[in-house]
XYZ file of C-alpha atoms in Angstrom:
763
model
C 41.486 0.542 37.885
C 38.105 0.193 39.571
C 36.778 3.030 37.410
C 37.995 1.219 34.291
C 36.304 -2.012 35.367
C 33.041 -0.189 36.028
C 33.121 1.461 32.592
C 33.852 -1.888 30.941
C 30.944 -3.557 32.744
C 28.626 -0.700 31.756
C 29.781 -0.872 28.126
C 29.212 -4.619 27.962
C 25.802 -4.190 29.563
C 24.935 -1.648 26.867
C 25.929 -4.027 24.076
C 23.906 -6.777 25.745
C 20.870 -4.524 26.007
C 21.039 -3.742 22.285
C 21.119 -7.455 21.522
C 18.229 -8.306 23.827
C 15.027 -9.598 22.314
C 11.508 -8.280 22.755
C 9.521 -10.832 24.714
C 6.234 -9.038 25.428
C 4.286 -6.462 23.425
C 1.357 -4.738 25.086
C 1.159 -1.511 23.081
C 1.938 -2.380 19.440
C 1.202 1.075 17.998
C 4.142 2.481 19.957
C 6.458 0.334 17.817
C 5.320 1.976 14.567
C 7.525 4.561 12.868
C 5.372 6.573 10.408
C 8.583 8.193 9.130
C 9.807 4.861 7.724
C 10.284 5.402 3.996
C 10.077 9.213 4.034
C 13.725 9.757 3.051
C 12.868 9.603 -0.633
C 12.969 11.605 -3.851
C 11.951 11.156 -7.451
C 15.295 9.692 -8.483
C 15.577 7.241 -5.569
C 12.755 5.844 -3.483
C 13.346 4.505 -0.002
C 9.593 4.058 0.296
C 8.084 7.266 -1.126
C 5.902 7.423 1.968
C 4.706 10.264 4.164
C 3.751 10.160 7.857
C 0.025 9.418 7.592
C -1.631 10.571 10.808
C -4.810 8.570 10.434
C -6.929 5.709 11.633
C -6.915 2.378 9.767
C -8.393 2.831 6.276
C -9.513 6.350 7.283
C -11.269 8.586 4.758
C -8.892 11.433 5.634
C -5.214 11.426 6.519
C -3.209 14.329 7.947
C 0.445 15.115 7.435
C 3.071 17.814 7.972
C 3.806 19.433 4.614
C 7.428 20.326 3.862
C 7.212 20.940 0.112
C 5.123 23.384 -1.876
C 1.453 22.867 -2.637
C 1.043 20.385 -5.452
C 4.386 18.634 -4.953
C 3.836 14.875 -4.790
C 6.733 14.578 -2.340
C 4.765 16.610 0.181
C 6.886 15.454 3.135
C 10.570 14.687 2.712
C 12.725 13.652 5.629
C 15.617 15.747 4.323
C 13.557 18.960 4.464
C 14.056 21.560 7.179
C 10.887 23.647 6.878
C 7.176 22.933 7.319
C 4.647 24.939 5.277
C 1.468 23.623 6.828
C -0.434 20.653 8.213
C -2.392 19.179 5.356
C -5.408 16.970 5.016
C -4.336 14.511 2.344
C -5.717 11.639 0.292
C -2.544 10.936 -1.636
C -1.872 7.244 -2.372
C 1.547 7.866 -3.962
C 3.655 10.811 -5.127
C 3.227 9.668 -8.731
C -0.582 9.786 -8.481
C -0.453 12.914 -6.277
C -3.244 14.334 -4.146
C -6.848 15.503 -4.052
C -9.239 16.813 -1.387
C -6.570 18.846 0.409
C -6.417 21.915 2.606
C -4.018 22.952 5.351
C -3.641 24.819 8.647
C -0.521 26.636 9.829
C 0.174 28.704 12.964
C 2.309 31.854 12.629
C 3.278 34.679 14.979
C 4.637 38.214 14.736
C 2.815 39.346 11.615
C 0.288 38.057 9.140
C 2.169 35.634 6.902
C -0.152 33.510 4.819
C 1.519 32.603 1.503
C 3.066 29.166 1.659
C 6.685 30.332 1.479
C 6.319 33.198 3.942
C 4.563 31.123 6.595
C 7.078 28.239 6.409
C 8.976 27.515 9.603
C 12.187 25.719 10.403
C 11.805 22.452 12.319
C 13.949 19.536 13.470
C 13.246 15.823 13.721
C 14.678 16.126 17.236
C 11.581 18.141 18.153
C 9.142 15.977 16.196
C 7.005 13.066 17.401
C 5.306 10.933 14.758
C 2.885 8.149 15.630
C -0.049 6.830 13.612
C -2.508 8.361 16.089
C -0.599 11.521 17.060
C 1.846 13.999 15.598
C 3.694 16.835 17.294
C 6.363 19.247 16.107
C 7.944 22.473 17.320
C 7.877 25.258 14.745
C 10.949 27.337 15.527
C 10.097 30.527 13.633
C 6.652 30.789 15.179
C 7.676 29.407 18.601
C 4.564 27.232 18.394
C 4.095 23.520 18.996
C 1.519 21.870 16.734
C -0.220 18.622 17.693
C -2.649 16.559 15.583
C -4.786 13.530 16.377
C -7.193 11.920 13.841
C -10.503 10.152 13.435
C -11.738 8.529 10.209
C -13.224 11.745 8.801
C -12.127 14.413 11.291
C -9.225 15.501 13.472
C -8.265 17.694 16.391
C -5.421 20.235 16.472
C -3.738 21.722 19.516
C -1.485 24.739 19.017
C 0.649 25.876 21.952
C 1.504 29.565 21.463
C 4.000 31.912 23.145
C 2.983 35.176 24.846
C 2.129 37.487 21.964
C -0.532 39.892 20.736
C 0.076 38.639 17.208
C -0.848 34.950 17.101
C -2.421 33.705 13.860
C -3.722 30.524 12.257
C -3.685 30.328 8.459
C -6.123 28.161 6.523
C -5.170 27.378 2.923
C -7.844 25.874 0.636
C -5.256 25.508 -2.146
C -5.300 26.644 -5.740
C -7.267 25.656 -8.855
C -10.541 26.876 -7.384
C -11.483 27.104 -3.718
C -13.868 28.763 -1.300
C -13.582 30.070 2.244
C -16.019 31.670 4.709
C -15.173 32.932 8.187
C -18.033 32.967 10.734
C -16.636 34.812 13.786
C -19.866 34.539 15.816
C -19.519 30.740 15.744
C -15.684 30.689 15.894
C -15.938 28.734 12.666
C -14.392 28.588 9.191
C -15.949 26.611 6.371
C -14.716 26.120 2.837
C -14.024 23.727 0.042
C -11.136 22.723 -2.163
C -11.391 21.474 -5.718
C -7.679 20.821 -6.300
C -7.131 17.318 -7.630
C -4.836 15.349 -9.885
C -7.492 13.769 -12.089
C -10.115 11.075 -11.728
C -12.937 13.346 -10.501
C -16.302 14.549 -11.877
C -16.875 18.237 -12.610
C -18.762 18.821 -9.354
C -15.949 17.443 -7.152
C -15.393 19.358 -3.905
C -13.847 18.543 -0.566
C -15.988 20.481 1.925
C -14.421 21.267 5.285
C -15.415 22.822 8.594
C -13.095 24.121 11.328
C -14.312 25.025 14.819
C -12.025 26.986 17.177
C -12.220 27.224 20.961
C -10.991 30.862 21.024
C -12.775 33.956 19.688
C -11.232 35.708 16.704
C -9.751 39.144 17.424
C -8.907 39.496 13.721
C -10.206 37.777 10.588
C -9.313 38.110 6.914
C -9.716 36.097 3.757
C -6.938 36.020 1.184
C -6.405 35.077 -2.436
C -3.004 33.729 -3.370
C -0.582 36.385 -2.131
C -2.973 39.250 -1.312
C -5.424 39.941 1.473
C -9.021 40.339 0.332
C -10.684 43.617 1.330
C -13.819 43.892 3.440
C -15.087 40.337 3.022
C -15.107 37.221 5.193
C -16.318 35.066 2.300
C -14.284 34.437 -0.816
C -14.370 32.212 -3.865
C -11.092 32.435 -5.760
C -8.293 30.575 -7.475
C -6.521 30.055 -4.145
C -8.796 31.082 -1.300
C -7.647 31.136 2.293
C -8.312 32.598 5.714
C -6.193 34.037 8.498
C -7.556 34.599 11.978
C -5.687 36.209 14.856
C -5.732 36.728 18.623
C -3.527 37.488 21.602
C -2.148 34.545 23.585
C -0.446 34.056 26.911
C 2.711 31.961 27.236
C 1.871 28.279 26.840
C -1.744 28.960 25.881
C -3.305 26.125 23.919
C -5.678 26.902 21.060
C -7.797 23.953 19.901
C -9.280 23.394 16.468
C -11.712 20.643 15.552
C -11.695 19.830 11.829
C -13.724 17.578 9.564
C -14.512 17.244 5.899
C -16.922 15.621 3.486
C -17.124 14.964 -0.231
C -20.903 15.476 -0.006
C -21.631 18.880 1.590
C -20.779 21.327 4.358
C -23.715 19.939 6.321
C -22.275 16.443 6.038
C -18.848 17.732 7.106
C -20.454 19.195 10.241
C -22.231 15.884 10.791
C -18.923 14.017 10.495
C -17.373 16.380 13.040
C -20.196 15.949 15.530
C -20.328 12.189 15.047
C -16.599 11.506 15.375
C -15.343 14.289 17.659
C -18.340 15.959 19.295
C -17.433 17.253 22.751
C -14.340 15.046 23.079
C -11.145 16.631 24.312
C -7.957 16.425 22.287
C -6.643 13.743 24.630
C -9.866 11.736 24.378
C -9.654 11.690 20.578
C -5.995 10.736 20.786
C -6.812 7.829 23.082
C -9.584 6.611 20.760
C -7.240 6.773 17.753
C -4.591 4.893 19.679
C -7.107 2.219 20.645
C -8.224 1.895 17.013
C -4.640 1.163 15.961
C -3.920 -1.199 18.846
C -7.076 -3.153 18.049
C -5.849 -3.869 14.508
C -2.096 -4.071 15.093
C -2.652 -6.266 18.138
C -4.179 -8.948 15.935
C -0.625 -10.105 15.197
C 1.865 -10.279 18.058
C 5.478 -11.395 17.486
C 7.752 -12.533 20.286
C 11.497 -12.937 20.533
C 12.647 -10.600 17.768
C 15.072 -7.727 18.030
C 13.786 -4.221 18.644
C 14.337 -3.220 15.032
C 12.602 -6.337 13.727
C 9.569 -5.525 15.871
C 9.620 -1.869 14.797
C 9.960 -2.819 11.143
C 7.197 -5.403 11.404
C 4.672 -3.063 12.991
C 5.644 -0.168 10.721
C 4.964 -2.431 7.735
C 1.692 -3.649 9.244
C 0.638 -0.007 9.741
C 1.275 0.700 6.052
C -0.677 -2.433 5.059
C -3.729 -1.130 6.946
C -3.919 2.364 5.388
C -5.255 1.653 1.879
C -7.732 1.371 0.246
C -9.343 4.263 2.071
C -12.979 4.408 3.107
C -14.655 6.785 0.662
C -18.058 6.636 2.327
C -19.859 8.593 5.037
C -22.868 8.219 7.374
C -25.870 10.418 6.629
C -28.407 11.964 9.017
C -30.157 8.596 9.326
C -26.827 6.870 10.000
C -27.014 5.151 6.618
C -23.864 4.463 4.595
C -23.653 6.798 1.587
C -20.901 7.972 -0.720
C -20.160 10.700 -3.179
C -19.406 8.871 -6.390
C -16.037 9.864 -7.864
C -17.346 8.341 -11.097
C -20.664 10.109 -11.774
C -20.751 12.856 -9.134
C -23.937 11.629 -7.444
C -24.512 10.866 -3.767
C -25.526 7.214 -3.599
C -26.096 4.530 -0.958
C -23.532 1.870 -0.120
C -19.827 1.359 0.337
C -17.058 2.919 -1.710
C -13.284 2.516 -1.310
C -10.532 4.159 -3.306
C -6.851 5.064 -3.608
C -5.474 1.774 -4.763
C -3.605 0.292 -7.686
C -4.443 -3.373 -8.058
C -1.312 -4.001 -10.159
C 0.574 -3.601 -6.895
C -1.830 -4.826 -4.260
C -3.392 -7.965 -5.757
C -0.179 -9.741 -4.853
C -0.223 -9.580 -1.046
C -2.353 -6.738 0.366
C -5.710 -8.138 -0.650
C -4.760 -11.730 0.202
C -3.867 -10.352 3.639
C -7.364 -8.879 3.913
C -8.991 -12.170 2.851
C -7.035 -13.888 5.608
C -7.299 -11.324 8.405
C -10.222 -9.042 7.483
C -12.887 -10.989 5.558
C -15.660 -8.603 6.678
C -13.726 -5.579 5.389
C -12.915 -7.512 2.227
C -16.632 -8.078 1.643
C -17.277 -4.339 2.012
C -14.518 -3.609 -0.504
C -16.133 -6.071 -2.918
C -19.456 -4.242 -2.541
C -17.577 -1.030 -3.286
C -16.186 -2.606 -6.466
C -19.710 -3.555 -7.554
C -20.833 0.023 -6.922
C -17.929 1.329 -8.990
C -18.975 -0.865 -11.902
C -22.599 0.265 -11.619
C -21.561 3.935 -11.513
C -18.861 3.940 -14.194
C -19.271 0.783 -16.261
C -15.802 -0.454 -15.322
C -13.876 -1.947 -12.445
C -11.310 0.362 -10.806
C -7.873 -1.017 -11.645
C -6.244 2.204 -10.391
C -8.571 4.592 -8.568
C -7.732 7.941 -6.926
C -10.496 8.768 -6.322
C -11.990 7.793 -9.704
C -10.370 5.963 -12.630
C -6.745 6.903 -13.292
C -4.660 6.005 -16.325
C -1.854 4.208 -14.532
C -0.235 0.751 -14.778
C -1.512 -2.308 -16.629
C -3.424 -5.499 -16.139
C -6.943 -6.505 -15.294
C -6.135 -7.578 -11.781
C -9.514 -6.856 -10.235
C -10.173 -10.450 -11.355
C -7.636 -11.667 -8.813
C -9.200 -9.681 -5.953
C -12.743 -10.785 -6.699
C -11.964 -14.443 -7.368
C -9.723 -14.768 -4.323
C -12.396 -13.247 -2.095
C -15.189 -15.486 -3.358
C -13.140 -18.684 -3.533
C -12.043 -18.188 0.088
C -15.649 -18.089 1.200
C -16.260 -14.376 1.666
C -19.855 -13.416 0.897
C -22.319 -10.549 1.410
C -21.799 -8.724 -1.881
C -23.182 -8.861 -5.404
C -20.951 -11.483 -6.999
C -23.140 -11.717 -10.113
C -22.605 -8.021 -10.921
C -18.888 -8.394 -10.275
C -18.668 -11.435 -12.522
C -20.429 -9.570 -15.330
C -17.911 -6.761 -14.865
C -15.070 -9.263 -15.200
C -16.631 -10.705 -18.344
C -16.775 -7.209 -19.812
C -13.119 -6.659 -18.918
C -12.129 -9.879 -20.661
C -13.555 -8.746 -24.003
C -13.117 -4.964 -24.065
C -10.675 -2.112 -23.834
C -11.683 0.667 -21.489
C -11.831 4.438 -21.822
C -8.348 4.547 -20.227
C -5.482 2.179 -20.972
C -5.517 0.928 -17.371
C -9.228 0.049 -17.477
C -10.492 -3.088 -19.170
C -7.760 -4.785 -21.213
C -5.700 -2.782 -23.651
C -4.848 -4.962 -26.659
C -7.557 -7.462 -25.746
C -8.653 -8.216 -29.331
C -5.136 -9.324 -30.188
C -4.844 -11.276 -26.957
C -8.113 -13.130 -27.475
C -7.467 -13.944 -31.147
C -3.688 -14.548 -31.222
C -3.121 -15.663 -27.650
C -0.848 -12.714 -26.880
C -0.607 -8.962 -27.260
C 1.858 -8.359 -30.111
C 5.012 -6.310 -29.734
C 4.563 -4.417 -33.001
C 0.990 -3.081 -32.791
C 1.668 0.023 -30.670
C 0.425 -1.457 -27.408
C 3.047 -0.639 -24.816
C 4.266 -3.206 -22.273
C 2.636 -5.932 -24.345
C 4.435 -8.948 -22.909
C 3.634 -7.875 -19.357
C -0.008 -7.423 -20.333
C -0.122 -10.906 -21.850
C 1.304 -12.534 -18.734
C -1.021 -10.706 -16.381
C -4.094 -11.333 -18.542
C -3.273 -15.051 -18.555
C -3.094 -15.121 -14.761
C -6.300 -13.098 -14.531
C -7.967 -15.583 -16.856
C -6.881 -18.367 -14.529
C -8.676 -16.659 -11.647
C -11.712 -16.184 -13.909
C -11.594 -19.903 -14.761
C -11.597 -20.803 -11.059
C -14.405 -18.349 -10.337
C -16.474 -19.563 -13.298
C -16.241 -23.124 -11.974
C -17.322 -22.007 -8.492
C -20.270 -20.053 -9.928
C -21.282 -23.006 -12.136
C -21.070 -20.945 -15.291
C -21.612 -22.529 -18.735
C -18.945 -25.055 -19.662
C -17.978 -23.105 -22.784
C -17.183 -20.119 -20.617
C -15.150 -22.214 -18.189
C -13.161 -23.752 -21.020
C -12.518 -20.355 -22.599
C -10.798 -18.988 -19.526
C -9.054 -22.275 -18.855
C -7.532 -22.137 -22.354
C -6.562 -18.489 -22.054
C -4.809 -19.119 -18.741
C -2.176 -20.930 -20.778
C -1.480 -18.052 -23.168
C 1.680 -17.240 -21.199
C 3.266 -20.085 -23.170
C 3.028 -18.070 -26.379
C 5.713 -15.633 -25.207
C 8.205 -18.158 -23.868
C 11.402 -18.113 -25.914
C 13.073 -21.557 -25.745
C 16.389 -20.099 -26.907
C 16.840 -17.730 -23.962
C 14.416 -19.555 -21.617
C 12.807 -16.195 -20.940
C 9.617 -14.355 -21.792
C 10.001 -12.237 -24.912
C 7.833 -9.909 -26.946
C 6.365 -11.427 -30.093
C 5.309 -9.706 -33.298
C 1.928 -10.068 -34.925
C 3.374 -12.471 -37.512
C 4.416 -14.908 -34.794
C 8.119 -14.062 -34.795
C 9.854 -12.957 -31.610
C 10.936 -9.336 -31.351
C 14.500 -8.713 -32.478
C 16.911 -7.616 -31.300
C 16.158 -8.811 -27.781
C 17.947 -7.587 -24.671
C 16.663 -9.374 -21.544
C 18.057 -6.530 -19.426
C 16.001 -3.870 -21.194
C 13.544 -2.240 -18.826
C 10.087 -1.267 -20.017
C 9.364 -1.753 -23.720
C 7.610 -5.148 -23.680
C 7.502 -5.128 -19.876
C 6.244 -2.883 -17.077
C 8.841 -1.238 -14.842
C 11.100 -4.240 -15.175
C 12.854 -6.477 -17.674
C 12.430 -10.024 -18.905
C 14.370 -11.420 -15.952
C 11.762 -9.871 -13.669
C 8.600 -10.679 -15.577
C 9.404 -14.214 -16.721
C 8.255 -15.467 -13.304
C 4.776 -13.924 -13.609
C 3.123 -17.281 -14.136
C 1.740 -17.440 -10.611
C -0.784 -20.146 -11.434
C 1.400 -22.570 -13.387
C 4.955 -22.566 -12.094
C 5.339 -26.226 -13.015
C 4.304 -25.403 -16.578
C 6.952 -22.683 -16.701
C 9.554 -25.038 -15.248
C 8.852 -27.618 -17.941
C 9.232 -24.969 -20.635
C 12.658 -24.203 -19.190
C 13.666 -27.872 -19.443
C 12.595 -29.167 -16.051
C 12.949 -28.322 -12.399
C 16.771 -28.403 -12.202
C 17.031 -25.930 -15.087
C 14.225 -23.862 -13.556
C 16.129 -23.665 -10.256
C 19.283 -22.657 -12.129
C 17.373 -19.831 -13.796
C 16.155 -18.694 -10.381
C 19.743 -18.787 -9.102
C 20.866 -16.715 -12.065
C 18.750 -13.763 -10.944
C 20.948 -13.352 -7.877
C 24.348 -14.062 -9.412
C 24.136 -11.831 -12.470
C 25.505 -8.309 -12.315
C 22.862 -5.559 -11.911
C 23.285 -4.415 -15.505
C 20.437 -2.644 -17.262
C 19.282 -1.024 -20.484
C 17.270 2.132 -19.795
C 16.893 3.219 -23.439
C 13.107 2.742 -23.480
C 12.743 5.431 -20.804
C 15.563 7.651 -21.991
C 16.979 7.888 -18.477
C 17.527 5.731 -15.412
C 14.180 5.485 -13.612
C 14.283 5.116 -9.860
C 13.264 1.435 -9.977
C 16.409 0.659 -11.980
C 18.608 2.552 -9.557
C 17.094 0.738 -6.590
C 17.912 -2.638 -8.135
C 21.423 -1.522 -8.995
C 22.366 -0.376 -5.493
C 20.818 -3.313 -3.599
C 23.713 -5.660 -4.456
C 21.397 -8.609 -5.152
C 22.059 -9.032 -8.864
C 18.966 -8.714 -11.038
C 16.621 -9.144 -8.080
C 14.576 -5.910 -7.948
C 12.552 -6.174 -4.747
C 11.884 -2.435 -4.828
C 9.244 -3.051 -7.478
C 6.393 -5.545 -7.414
C 6.735 -7.922 -10.410
C 9.495 -10.071 -8.912
C 8.547 -9.995 -5.220
C 7.038 -13.504 -5.293
C 9.958 -15.026 -7.204
C 11.962 -16.046 -4.120
C 9.154 -18.405 -3.092
C 9.316 -20.319 -6.387
C 12.176 -22.547 -5.179
C 9.435 -24.447 -3.349
C 8.130 -25.608 -6.726
C 11.562 -26.903 -7.719
C 12.297 -29.041 -4.673
C 14.752 -26.549 -3.144
C 12.743 -24.819 -0.403
C 15.868 -24.010 1.616
C 16.822 -21.409 -0.987
C 13.506 -19.660 -0.413
C 14.246 -19.655 3.307
C 17.709 -18.196 2.762
C 16.702 -15.445 0.353
C 13.590 -14.398 2.276
C 15.719 -13.735 5.345
C 18.343 -11.969 3.258
C 15.728 -9.592 1.871
C 14.174 -8.895 5.259
C 17.549 -8.300 6.903
C 19.219 -6.322 4.114
C 16.463 -4.369 2.381
C 14.128 -3.379 5.231
C 14.578 -1.510 8.487
C 12.465 0.875 10.540
C 14.318 4.106 9.668
C 13.489 6.910 7.271
C 15.224 5.032 4.430
C 13.780 1.697 5.546
C 12.299 0.494 2.239
C 14.128 -0.496 -0.923
C 11.757 1.139 -3.405
C 8.178 2.375 -3.642
C 6.058 1.113 -0.767
C 2.964 1.286 -3.007
C -0.287 1.149 -1.015
C 0.939 -1.489 1.404
C 2.272 -4.076 -1.057
C 5.965 -3.940 -0.180
C 4.917 -3.838 3.478
C 2.514 -6.775 3.116
C 5.365 -8.815 1.601
C 7.310 -8.275 4.816
C 4.318 -9.020 7.062
C 3.544 -12.297 5.281
C 7.209 -13.281 5.090
C 7.673 -12.604 8.796
C 4.745 -14.970 9.419
C 6.546 -17.624 7.402
C 4.417 -17.925 4.253
C 3.313 -15.930 1.203
C 0.341 -15.930 -1.238
C 2.164 -16.645 -4.496
C -1.077 -17.338 -6.356
C -4.218 -15.571 -5.124
C -7.179 -17.558 -6.402
C -5.848 -20.751 -4.833
C -6.202 -21.901 -1.233
C -2.464 -22.032 -0.618
C 0.232 -19.942 1.015
C 3.746 -21.003 0.041
C 6.122 -21.556 2.944
C 9.259 -19.591 3.697
C 10.532 -19.505 7.264
C 9.265 -17.331 10.132
C 11.226 -14.260 11.222
C 10.278 -14.467 14.905
C 10.562 -17.355 17.379
C 6.834 -17.003 18.022
C 3.925 -15.142 16.488
C 0.284 -15.219 17.576
C -2.294 -14.350 14.916
C -5.854 -13.611 16.044
C -8.329 -14.195 13.246
C -11.535 -12.232 12.782
C -13.653 -14.826 14.600
C -11.281 -14.839 17.576
C -9.507 -18.084 16.746
C -5.759 -18.008 17.188
C -3.173 -19.336 14.776
C 0.224 -19.574 16.456
C 3.482 -19.824 14.521
C 6.291 -21.219 16.642
C 9.879 -21.266 15.388
C 12.069 -22.490 18.257
C 15.749 -21.809 17.789
C 15.049 -18.982 15.340
C 17.917 -16.490 15.168
C 19.994 -14.421 12.760
C 21.930 -17.563 11.825
C 19.206 -20.185 12.247
C 17.211 -19.276 9.143
C 16.462 -22.741 7.755
C 13.357 -24.820 8.456
C 14.366 -28.285 9.658
C 10.841 -29.676 9.909
C 7.291 -28.349 10.139
C 4.295 -29.597 12.076
C 0.679 -28.436 12.101
C -1.186 -29.115 15.337
C 1.416 -31.719 16.241
C 1.286 -33.606 12.946
C 4.001 -33.417 10.277
C 3.321 -30.870 7.541
C 5.299 -32.284 4.652
C 4.076 -29.875 1.988
C 5.779 -26.647 0.966
C 2.508 -24.823 1.536
C -0.243 -24.394 4.094
C -3.897 -23.949 3.208
C -6.075 -20.954 3.922
C -8.669 -23.223 5.498
C -6.099 -24.760 7.867
C -5.075 -21.327 9.134
C -8.714 -20.270 9.488
C -9.348 -23.212 11.821
C -6.691 -21.942 14.208
C -3.986 -24.037 15.797
C -0.219 -24.182 15.945
C 2.300 -24.401 13.119
C 5.708 -25.272 14.518
C 8.808 -24.715 12.414
C 12.041 -26.045 13.902
C 14.900 -23.824 12.816
C 18.595 -24.520 12.244
C 21.765 -23.014 10.823
C 22.045 -25.535 7.989
C 19.461 -26.345 5.322
C 17.457 -29.538 5.497
C 17.768 -30.758 1.915
C 15.427 -33.707 2.385
C 12.257 -31.888 3.428
C 9.968 -30.598 0.670
C 11.892 -32.149 -2.212
C 9.221 -34.592 -3.414
C 6.674 -33.604 -6.025
C 3.859 -34.297 -3.565
C 5.141 -31.387 -1.462
C 4.988 -28.789 -4.221
C 2.375 -26.018 -4.248
C -0.433 -25.748 -6.780
C 0.361 -25.550 -10.477
C -2.256 -25.710 -13.191
C -0.199 -28.205 -15.200
C -0.231 -30.780 -12.393
C -2.766 -30.157 -9.609
C -4.951 -27.915 -11.734
C -6.061 -30.635 -14.114
């Protein structure tokens, strides 16, 4: 009986421990799970991420590679073998990689081809942190450890007792070079493998320095050893070096790379690693992450909420990557992925603005204005070097997605007071975008002549995703209008963009109350299926894209018949069945499947176009519905496990949505000074701004059931609006949101509380 009582007490204590909240965070990086989102495949994305072992915005990332060279899903959680440890620059599996090479330890015999050298592994013997990775390779009986810097890394291989220990270096196919220098315990090489967007002279130069002499050294080409040469230029060049090891012996490798030269790679290695031990580099990388992650500290959440929050914040701080280096005079220089020259100044890459204009870059304007200014300088350099702004860069221009959303990034940065870059050059680049198509469909504005003359891109002129383009161009023109006013541009120019910002109206169909493709003759496309994905829209249907009027929600509401009808249309998204028409694609794309299985009707949070839609209830006098649905999405569609996302993570955007929403507000319309309110996820959150000021979000009574904001104060005074300004947050202070289990249907219902809309506040 006593034994039974003791077991019962212990069991109850265990349940209580699981329910306990996290009250103090001193080491935020330890809450990050880099494996979040890695349980993905082409047909179903739970994030489409890989464990990026990196520093924030680092030029190089490292990762364990489970799939074959060239596979965009280079690391899959479901895999059971590792082929190598790869330097990667991949922003997404769809864009794929460039600037890659790998290392792999083997034992027993020389095994260097990627299939032969592969080893079984288990997640039970794997440790993944942003600043450190470790895994036991069963076939080789070797433990591999990695720790990164921005442009370099250190490896530590723990070998068994053997006279046949080897390390394989793979410079990948499509043209590579390797040279072994035994007298210096060094291997240098370069890789040219890429997925597009590079000049002809593109190379990723690397240098590897070992702490153990080579007893054996060979180069290899594909599947054969090269004879009598330690230097090889081939389709797939590689190296294998060997030595005898004692049990538990640790072999260290210091690695770095450069897009400029081998000399610059060596300079990067000396500058960032030098004589540091593995543990010293690991500590520096950990400190780099804690510095950035520690800028936002939640209190009172569950363990999984904290893990999910910091895992999302980690993803938000990875891209765009720094594509610049420091030369012998410690000056900032970059290899241009646009013209192949080495030039002074900043350069950033690996980003698709169609995704990230929504929340990632607004997060940087709020939290990292200095970094944002550097990114803006990089955009100006891109324009000078290529003649166009980089709507999707990896590392140079890539033909992917739609829009002209660099306008949003640039306008939002300037209008929020960030300076130190060439705004005149950037504005001229935006003017060029507004009147011209680019050399790729994603650059400039495809269909722009139709848009500028008719007020929309027609459905029947062979311009794909025409309705989506029209809606995004109209929003971009709104940001150009705001920027033109701030820059005191000619009135004619201001009026031009002001007029074009209203072109969204041309595609509104009063019969269905939805956005609909329109033919060149002014008639709507027919037949029309609002559940048809693609076609007139981009990776979504009309129910997803109709809400892409970020700058004039009131104008959209009036087109729908008024705010009550607008709110009913918002409600409809969640109550409809997740039906779809995939005929445009010819098969069910993963974005469709992710909507279907989420059990939230037509709400497709796994893709970007609709992610802001939940916050639009604030414009209709029903802010409690925003509060309800935001918490539903955070609770149901995110968690910190390997399948923790509900679709493509996409360069931090789906993560930034969670980070902002956990704070209790969201940037519905970049280019304005407002963040639209939801309700905080944590009882308390302390945000440290770049200048050291603190903005504290308090939500007393917050819990799984208390999801509704009862009232809001800012520095002790009532905040009666459904938004908070950027400038108010920048001043620091305390926003207090009292939480309850039932909605307060009086707060935020008056028109004076509504966020910015061009139709009302804008004029």
